[in-house]
Coordinates of C-alpha atoms and ligand atoms in Angstrom, one line a residue:
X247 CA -16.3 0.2 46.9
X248 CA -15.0 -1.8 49.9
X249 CA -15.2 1.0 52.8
X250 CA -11.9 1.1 55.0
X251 CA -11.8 0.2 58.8
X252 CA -10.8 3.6 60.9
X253 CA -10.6 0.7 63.9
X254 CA -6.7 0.7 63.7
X255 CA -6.5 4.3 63.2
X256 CA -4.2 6.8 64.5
X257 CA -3.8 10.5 64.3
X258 CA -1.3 10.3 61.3
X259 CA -3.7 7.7 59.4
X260 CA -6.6 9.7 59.9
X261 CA -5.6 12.7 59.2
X262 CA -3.8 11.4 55.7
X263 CA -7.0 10.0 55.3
X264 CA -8.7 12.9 55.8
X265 CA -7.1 14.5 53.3
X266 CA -7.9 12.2 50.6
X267 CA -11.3 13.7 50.8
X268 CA -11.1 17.1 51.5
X269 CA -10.9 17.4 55.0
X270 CA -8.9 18.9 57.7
X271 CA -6.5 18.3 60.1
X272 CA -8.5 19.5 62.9
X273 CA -11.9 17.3 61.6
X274 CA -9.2 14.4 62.2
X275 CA -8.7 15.6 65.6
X276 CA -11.9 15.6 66.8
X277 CA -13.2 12.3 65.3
X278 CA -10.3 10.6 66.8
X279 CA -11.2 10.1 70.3
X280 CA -14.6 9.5 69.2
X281 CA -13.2 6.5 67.7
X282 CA -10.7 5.6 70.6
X283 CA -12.1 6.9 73.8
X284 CA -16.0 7.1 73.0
X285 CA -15.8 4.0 70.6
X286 CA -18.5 4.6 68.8
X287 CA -19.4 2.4 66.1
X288 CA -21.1 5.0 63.7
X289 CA -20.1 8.2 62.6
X290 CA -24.2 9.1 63.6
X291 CA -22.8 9.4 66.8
X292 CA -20.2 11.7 66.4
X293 CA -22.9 14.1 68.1
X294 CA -20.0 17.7 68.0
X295 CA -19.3 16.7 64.4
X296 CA -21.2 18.7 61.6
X297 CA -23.7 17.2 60.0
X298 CA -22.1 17.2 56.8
X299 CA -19.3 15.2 58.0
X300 CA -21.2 12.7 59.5
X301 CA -22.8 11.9 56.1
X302 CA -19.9 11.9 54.2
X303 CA -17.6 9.8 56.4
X304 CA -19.6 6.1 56.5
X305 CA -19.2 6.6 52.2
X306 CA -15.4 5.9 52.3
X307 CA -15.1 4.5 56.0
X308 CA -16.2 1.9 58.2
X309 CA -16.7 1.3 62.1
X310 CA -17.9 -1.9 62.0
X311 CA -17.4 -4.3 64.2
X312 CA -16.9 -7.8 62.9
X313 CA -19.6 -10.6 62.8
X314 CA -20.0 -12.4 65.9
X315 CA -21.0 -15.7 65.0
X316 CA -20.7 -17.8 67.7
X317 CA -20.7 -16.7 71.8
X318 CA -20.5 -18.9 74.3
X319 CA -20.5 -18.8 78.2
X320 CA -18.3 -20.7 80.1
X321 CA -19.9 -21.8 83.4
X322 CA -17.0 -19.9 85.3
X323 CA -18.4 -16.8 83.8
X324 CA -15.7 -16.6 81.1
X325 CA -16.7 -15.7 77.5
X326 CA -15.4 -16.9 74.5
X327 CA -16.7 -14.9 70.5
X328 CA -15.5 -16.5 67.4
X329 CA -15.4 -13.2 64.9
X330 CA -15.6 -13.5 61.2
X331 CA -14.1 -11.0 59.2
X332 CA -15.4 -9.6 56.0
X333 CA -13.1 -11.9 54.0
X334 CA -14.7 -14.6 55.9
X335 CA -11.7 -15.2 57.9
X336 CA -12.5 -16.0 61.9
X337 CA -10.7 -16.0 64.5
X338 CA -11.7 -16.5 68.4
X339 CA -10.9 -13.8 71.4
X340 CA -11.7 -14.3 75.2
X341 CA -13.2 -12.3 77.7
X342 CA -12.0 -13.3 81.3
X343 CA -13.7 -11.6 84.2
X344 CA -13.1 -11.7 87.6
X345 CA -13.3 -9.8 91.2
X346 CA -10.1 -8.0 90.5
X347 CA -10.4 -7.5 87.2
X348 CA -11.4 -8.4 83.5
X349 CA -8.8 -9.6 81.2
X350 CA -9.3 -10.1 77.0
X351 CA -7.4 -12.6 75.5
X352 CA -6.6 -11.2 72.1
X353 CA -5.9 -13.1 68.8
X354 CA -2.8 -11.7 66.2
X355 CA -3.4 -14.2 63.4
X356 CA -5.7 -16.6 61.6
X357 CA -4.3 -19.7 62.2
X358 CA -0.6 -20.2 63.4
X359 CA 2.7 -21.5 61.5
X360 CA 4.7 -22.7 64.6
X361 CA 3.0 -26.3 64.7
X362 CA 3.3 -27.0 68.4
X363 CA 2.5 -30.0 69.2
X364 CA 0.0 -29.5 72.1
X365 CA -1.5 -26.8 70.6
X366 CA -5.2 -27.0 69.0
X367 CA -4.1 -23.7 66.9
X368 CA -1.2 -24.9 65.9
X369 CA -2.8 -27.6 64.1
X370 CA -4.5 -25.2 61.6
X371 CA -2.4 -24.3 59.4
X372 CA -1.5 -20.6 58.8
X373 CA -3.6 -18.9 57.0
X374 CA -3.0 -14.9 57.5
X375 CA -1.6 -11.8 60.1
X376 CA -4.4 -9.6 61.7
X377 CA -4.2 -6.2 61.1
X378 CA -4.1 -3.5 63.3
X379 CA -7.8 -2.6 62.7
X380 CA -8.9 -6.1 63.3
X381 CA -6.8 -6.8 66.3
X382 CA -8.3 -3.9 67.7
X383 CA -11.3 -4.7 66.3
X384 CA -11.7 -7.6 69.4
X385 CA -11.1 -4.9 72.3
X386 CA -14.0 -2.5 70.6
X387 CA -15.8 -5.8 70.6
X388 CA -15.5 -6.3 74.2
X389 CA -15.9 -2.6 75.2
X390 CA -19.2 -3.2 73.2
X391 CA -20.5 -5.9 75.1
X392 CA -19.8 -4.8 78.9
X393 CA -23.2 -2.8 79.0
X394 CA -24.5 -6.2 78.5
X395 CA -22.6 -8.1 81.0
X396 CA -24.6 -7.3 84.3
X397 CA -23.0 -9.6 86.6
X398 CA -19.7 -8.0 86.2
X399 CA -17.9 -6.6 89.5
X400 CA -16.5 -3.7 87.2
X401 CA -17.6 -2.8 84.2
X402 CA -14.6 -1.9 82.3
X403 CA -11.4 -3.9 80.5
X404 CA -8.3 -3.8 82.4
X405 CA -6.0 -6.3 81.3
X406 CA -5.2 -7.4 77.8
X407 CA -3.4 -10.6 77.4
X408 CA -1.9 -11.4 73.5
X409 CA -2.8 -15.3 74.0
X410 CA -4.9 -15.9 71.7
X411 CA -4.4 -17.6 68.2
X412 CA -1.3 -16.8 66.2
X413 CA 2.4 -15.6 67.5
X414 CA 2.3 -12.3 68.1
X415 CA 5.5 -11.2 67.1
X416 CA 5.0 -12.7 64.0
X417 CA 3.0 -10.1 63.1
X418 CA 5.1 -7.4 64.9
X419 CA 4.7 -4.1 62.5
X420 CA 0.5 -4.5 63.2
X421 CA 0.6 -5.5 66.9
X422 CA 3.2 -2.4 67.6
X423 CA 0.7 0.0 65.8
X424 CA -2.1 -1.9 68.1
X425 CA -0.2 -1.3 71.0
X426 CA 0.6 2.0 70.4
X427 CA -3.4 2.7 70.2
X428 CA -4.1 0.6 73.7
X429 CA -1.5 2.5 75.6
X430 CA -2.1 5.8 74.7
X431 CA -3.5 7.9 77.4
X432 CA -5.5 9.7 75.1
X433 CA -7.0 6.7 73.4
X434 CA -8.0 3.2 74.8
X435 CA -5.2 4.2 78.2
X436 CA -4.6 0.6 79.1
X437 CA -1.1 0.5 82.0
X438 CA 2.2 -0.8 80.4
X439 CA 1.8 -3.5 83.0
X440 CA -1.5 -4.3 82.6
X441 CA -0.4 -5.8 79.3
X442 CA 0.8 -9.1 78.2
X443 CA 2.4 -10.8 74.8
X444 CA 3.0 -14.2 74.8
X445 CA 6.4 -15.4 72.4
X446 CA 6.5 -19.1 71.6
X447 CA 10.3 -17.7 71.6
X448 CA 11.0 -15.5 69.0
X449 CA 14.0 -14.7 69.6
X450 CA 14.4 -11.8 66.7
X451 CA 14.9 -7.8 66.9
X452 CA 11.3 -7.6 67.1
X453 CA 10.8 -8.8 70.4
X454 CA 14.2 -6.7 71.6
X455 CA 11.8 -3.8 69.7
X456 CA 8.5 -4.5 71.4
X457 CA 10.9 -3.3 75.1
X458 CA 10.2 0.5 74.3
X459 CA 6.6 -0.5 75.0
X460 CA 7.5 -1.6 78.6
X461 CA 4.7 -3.9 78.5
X462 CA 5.1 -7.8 80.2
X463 CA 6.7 -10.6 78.4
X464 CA 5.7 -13.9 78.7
X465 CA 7.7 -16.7 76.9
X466 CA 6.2 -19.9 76.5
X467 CA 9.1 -22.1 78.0
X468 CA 7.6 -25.3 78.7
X469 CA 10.8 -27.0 79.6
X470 CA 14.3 -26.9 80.0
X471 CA 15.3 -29.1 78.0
X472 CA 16.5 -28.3 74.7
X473 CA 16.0 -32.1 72.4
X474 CA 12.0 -31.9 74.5
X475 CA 11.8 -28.6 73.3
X476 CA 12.6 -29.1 70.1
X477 CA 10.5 -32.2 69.9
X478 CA 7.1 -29.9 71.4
X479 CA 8.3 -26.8 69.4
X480 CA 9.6 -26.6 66.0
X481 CA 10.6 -22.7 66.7
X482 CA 13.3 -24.3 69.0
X483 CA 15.4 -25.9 65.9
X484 CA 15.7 -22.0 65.4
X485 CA 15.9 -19.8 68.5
X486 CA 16.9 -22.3 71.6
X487 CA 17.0 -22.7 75.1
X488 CA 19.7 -20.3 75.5
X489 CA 19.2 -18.2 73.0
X490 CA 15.6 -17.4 74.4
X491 CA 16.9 -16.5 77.7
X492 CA 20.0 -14.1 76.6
X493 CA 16.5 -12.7 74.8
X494 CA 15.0 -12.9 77.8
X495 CA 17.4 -10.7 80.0
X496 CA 17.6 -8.2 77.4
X497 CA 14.1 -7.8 77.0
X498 CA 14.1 -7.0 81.0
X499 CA 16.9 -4.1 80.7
X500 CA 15.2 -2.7 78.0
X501 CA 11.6 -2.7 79.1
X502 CA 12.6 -2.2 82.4
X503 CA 10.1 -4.4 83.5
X504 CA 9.7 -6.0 86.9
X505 CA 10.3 -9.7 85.9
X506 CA 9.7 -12.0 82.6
X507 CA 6.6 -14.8 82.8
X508 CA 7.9 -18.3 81.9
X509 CA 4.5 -20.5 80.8
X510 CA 5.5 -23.9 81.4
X511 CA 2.8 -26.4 80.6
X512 CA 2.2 -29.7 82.7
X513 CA 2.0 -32.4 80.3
X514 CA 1.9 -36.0 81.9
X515 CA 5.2 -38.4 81.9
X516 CA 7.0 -35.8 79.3
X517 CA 8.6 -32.5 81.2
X518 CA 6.4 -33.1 84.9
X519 CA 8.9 -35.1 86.9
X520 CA 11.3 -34.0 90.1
X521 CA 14.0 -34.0 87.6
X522 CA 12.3 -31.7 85.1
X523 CA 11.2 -29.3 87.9
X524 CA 15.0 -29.5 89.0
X525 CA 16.5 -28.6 85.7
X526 CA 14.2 -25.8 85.8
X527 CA 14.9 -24.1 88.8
X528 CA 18.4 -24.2 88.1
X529 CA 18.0 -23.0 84.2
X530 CA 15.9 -19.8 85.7
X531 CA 18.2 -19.0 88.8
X532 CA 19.2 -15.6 88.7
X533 CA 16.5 -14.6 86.4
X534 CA 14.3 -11.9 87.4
X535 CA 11.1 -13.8 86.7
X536 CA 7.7 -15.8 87.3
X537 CA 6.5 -19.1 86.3
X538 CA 3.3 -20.1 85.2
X539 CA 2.6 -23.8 85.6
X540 CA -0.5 -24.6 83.3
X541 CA -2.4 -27.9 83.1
X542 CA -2.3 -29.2 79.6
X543 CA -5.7 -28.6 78.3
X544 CA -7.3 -31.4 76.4
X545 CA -8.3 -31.0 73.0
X546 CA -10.4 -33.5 71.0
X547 CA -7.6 -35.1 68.9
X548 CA -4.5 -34.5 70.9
X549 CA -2.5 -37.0 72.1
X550 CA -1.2 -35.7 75.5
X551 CA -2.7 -35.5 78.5
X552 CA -2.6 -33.0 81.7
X553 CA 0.0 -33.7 84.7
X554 CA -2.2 -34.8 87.9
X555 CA -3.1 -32.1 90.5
X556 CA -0.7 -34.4 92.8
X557 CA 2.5 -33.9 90.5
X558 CA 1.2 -30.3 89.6
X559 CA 1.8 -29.5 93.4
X560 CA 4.6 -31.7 93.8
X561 CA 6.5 -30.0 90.6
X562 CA 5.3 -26.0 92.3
X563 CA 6.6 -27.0 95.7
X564 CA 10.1 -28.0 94.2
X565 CA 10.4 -24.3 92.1
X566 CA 9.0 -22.7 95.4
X567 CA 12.1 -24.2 97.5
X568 CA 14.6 -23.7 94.6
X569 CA 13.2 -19.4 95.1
X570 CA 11.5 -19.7 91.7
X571 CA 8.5 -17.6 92.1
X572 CA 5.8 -20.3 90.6
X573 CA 2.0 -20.1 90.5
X574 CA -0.1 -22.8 89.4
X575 CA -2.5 -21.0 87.0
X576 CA -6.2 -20.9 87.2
X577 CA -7.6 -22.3 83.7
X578 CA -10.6 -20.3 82.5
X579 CA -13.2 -21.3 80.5
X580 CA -12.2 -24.6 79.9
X581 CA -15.3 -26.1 79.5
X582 CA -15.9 -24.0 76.2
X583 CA -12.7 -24.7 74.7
X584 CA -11.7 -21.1 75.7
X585 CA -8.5 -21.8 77.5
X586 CA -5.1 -21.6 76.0
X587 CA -4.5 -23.4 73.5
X588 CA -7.6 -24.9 73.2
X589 CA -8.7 -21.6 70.3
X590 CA -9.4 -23.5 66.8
X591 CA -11.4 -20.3 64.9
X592 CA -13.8 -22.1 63.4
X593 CA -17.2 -23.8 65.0
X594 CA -20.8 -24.1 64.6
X595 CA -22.8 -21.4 65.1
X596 CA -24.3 -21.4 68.8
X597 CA -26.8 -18.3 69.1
X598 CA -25.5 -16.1 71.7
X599 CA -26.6 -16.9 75.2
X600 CA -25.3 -14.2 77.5
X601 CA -27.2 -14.0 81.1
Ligands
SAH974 N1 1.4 -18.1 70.4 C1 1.8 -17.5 71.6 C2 0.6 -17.0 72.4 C3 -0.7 -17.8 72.3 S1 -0.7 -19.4 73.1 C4 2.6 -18.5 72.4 O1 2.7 -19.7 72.0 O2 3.1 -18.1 73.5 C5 -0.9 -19.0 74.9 C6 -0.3 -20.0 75.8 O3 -1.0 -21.2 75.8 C7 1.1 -20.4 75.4 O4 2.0 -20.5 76.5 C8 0.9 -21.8 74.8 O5 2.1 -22.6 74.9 C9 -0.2 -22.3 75.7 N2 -0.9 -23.5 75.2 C10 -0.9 -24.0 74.0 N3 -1.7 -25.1 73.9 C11 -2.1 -25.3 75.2 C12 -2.9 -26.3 75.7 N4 -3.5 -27.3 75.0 N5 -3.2 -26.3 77.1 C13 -2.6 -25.3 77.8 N6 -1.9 -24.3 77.3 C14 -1.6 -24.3 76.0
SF4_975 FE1 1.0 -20.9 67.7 FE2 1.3 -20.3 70.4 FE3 -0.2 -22.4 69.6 FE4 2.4 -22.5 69.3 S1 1.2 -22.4 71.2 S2 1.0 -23.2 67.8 S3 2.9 -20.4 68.8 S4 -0.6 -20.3 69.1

């Protein structure tokens, strides 16, 4: 009998659950935040728990963690796990530490459907949604691993960015029910704002739904003009320019949220010029937001290539006088294939080689 993840748990699960095999409402309560706040990864551990339990839980349920079969090390100190799950399905996730702070950069699906153009994922075809258990799965994989990371300044997650492979609202019912576990301050207790998701634009109720969660938007832009767009992004034949923004605004009344990301990705000779920066600035005027310029990152394959450091700073300086707030953003973990966009889910297997 295949044994059922509790990963993607909550209270209501478990205790139906429960139930099902003859126990109570209040054995749900305690095992819960040994899931969530302990995260354990047997029910041996559940230490308060009677014995009897703890025996009779791993027949019908699982902790498990999924395979790690490949784990590399950036030499910027970034990590980057390509997870199989037991269907054989794999999918990659990030870890991103730094002085401040250490960010995971979470997958929602295997593959992705929305075929953009400079996108390494995108060229897989779709395969299937994540559920909740095995979105969370990747956070319980992380919090697994920090005991190992020595060199970290902090040993703990604090920021949780949905960039990885697959569009996240997409698969809104499981990344909802995933969000609901993060932020819970009785379970995992990440900050509203200490939380990312990243639309390629979809425009739909979902993302209008995902404001009750008053976590940060991102909205992978990329330019301002509608016929590039559309050329880059097939999702722009759908939800447009304009369309994404009204989104947009709504979003930041709902949420109430201090400002929306735009990701706007340098890619040489196609949306880097003055012009392009110009059209830009005046697209995003009176917007309560950020941009985020990213260097295209080369995959093998693809036929663009990254703007220039010159025209990267040329383009910044032009939003900076226009009064768009604009960072140029650091890429990670490049040299691993971990940065965005560069997540395919599938490599050979490398034995781990953490310092
Ligand atoms: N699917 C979501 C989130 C994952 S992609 C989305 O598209 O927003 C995370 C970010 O990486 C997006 O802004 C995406 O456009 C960007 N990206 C994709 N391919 C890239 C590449 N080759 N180099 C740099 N950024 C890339
Ligand atoms: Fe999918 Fe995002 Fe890549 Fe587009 S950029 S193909 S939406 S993962």
């Amino acid at each position: 009998m295949k044994k059922e993840s509790l990963l993607g748990a909550d209270s209501a699960d478990l205790e139906r659950k429960f139930a099902q095999i003859g126990l109570t409402k209040l054995d749900a309560k305690r095992v819960l935040p040994w899931i969530h706040v302990k995260c354990v990864s047997s029910f041996d551990l559940m230490t308060d728990m009677p014995h009897k339990i703890r025996l009779l839980l791993p027949e019908y349920f699982s902790l498990e963690r999924p395979l790690c079969r490949n784990l590399q090390k950036s030499s910027d100190g970034t990590l980057k796990a390509l997870l199989e799950f037991p269907d054989g399905h794999q999918i990659e996730t990030v870890f991103i530490p730094d002085e401040k702070r250490n960010t995971v950069c979470l997958s929602t699906q295997v593959g992705c459907a929305m075929g953009c153009k400079f996108c390494n994922t995108g060229r897989q075809s779709f395969v299937r949604n994540l559920s909740c258990a095995e979105i969370m799965a990747q956070v319980f994989f992380w919090k697994d691993m920090l005991p190992m990371l020595k060199e970290l300044s902090h040993p703990h997650l604090s920021n949780l960015v949905f960039m990885g492979m697959g569009e996240p609202l997409l698969n809104a019912e499981n990344l909802f029910q995933a969000l609901e576990l993060l932020l819970d301050t009785k379970k995992h207790n990440f900050s509203r704002n200490k939380i990312t998701v990243s639309t390629s634009g979809i425009a739909t109720n979902d993302l209008q739904q995902m404001a009750k969660f008053g976590i940060k938007l991102a909205i992978s832009l990329h330019t301002a003009n509608d016929a590039k767009r559309s050329e880059l992004m097939p999702i722009n034949g759908k939800y447009n320019i304009d369309a994404l923004l009204n989104a947009a605004q709504e979003y930041l009344k709902r949420s109430n949220t201090e400002h929306v990301t735009f990701e706007y990705l340098l890619l040489a000779g196609i949306n880097d010029s003055d012009a392009d920066a110009r059209q830009l600035a005046k697209l995003l005027s009176g917007i309560r937001c950020k941009v985020n310029l990213i260097i295209f990152n080369s995959w093998s394959g693809s036929t663009f290539s990254g703007s220039s450091r010159m025209r990267a700073d040329a383009f910044l300086s032009l939003l900076l006088a226009k009064g768009i707030r604009t960072v140029i953003r650091k890429s990670r973990g490049s040299d691993i294939s971990a940065a965005c966009g560069q997540l395919k889910g599938a490599g050979e297997f490398i034995a781990p080689r953490i310092s």
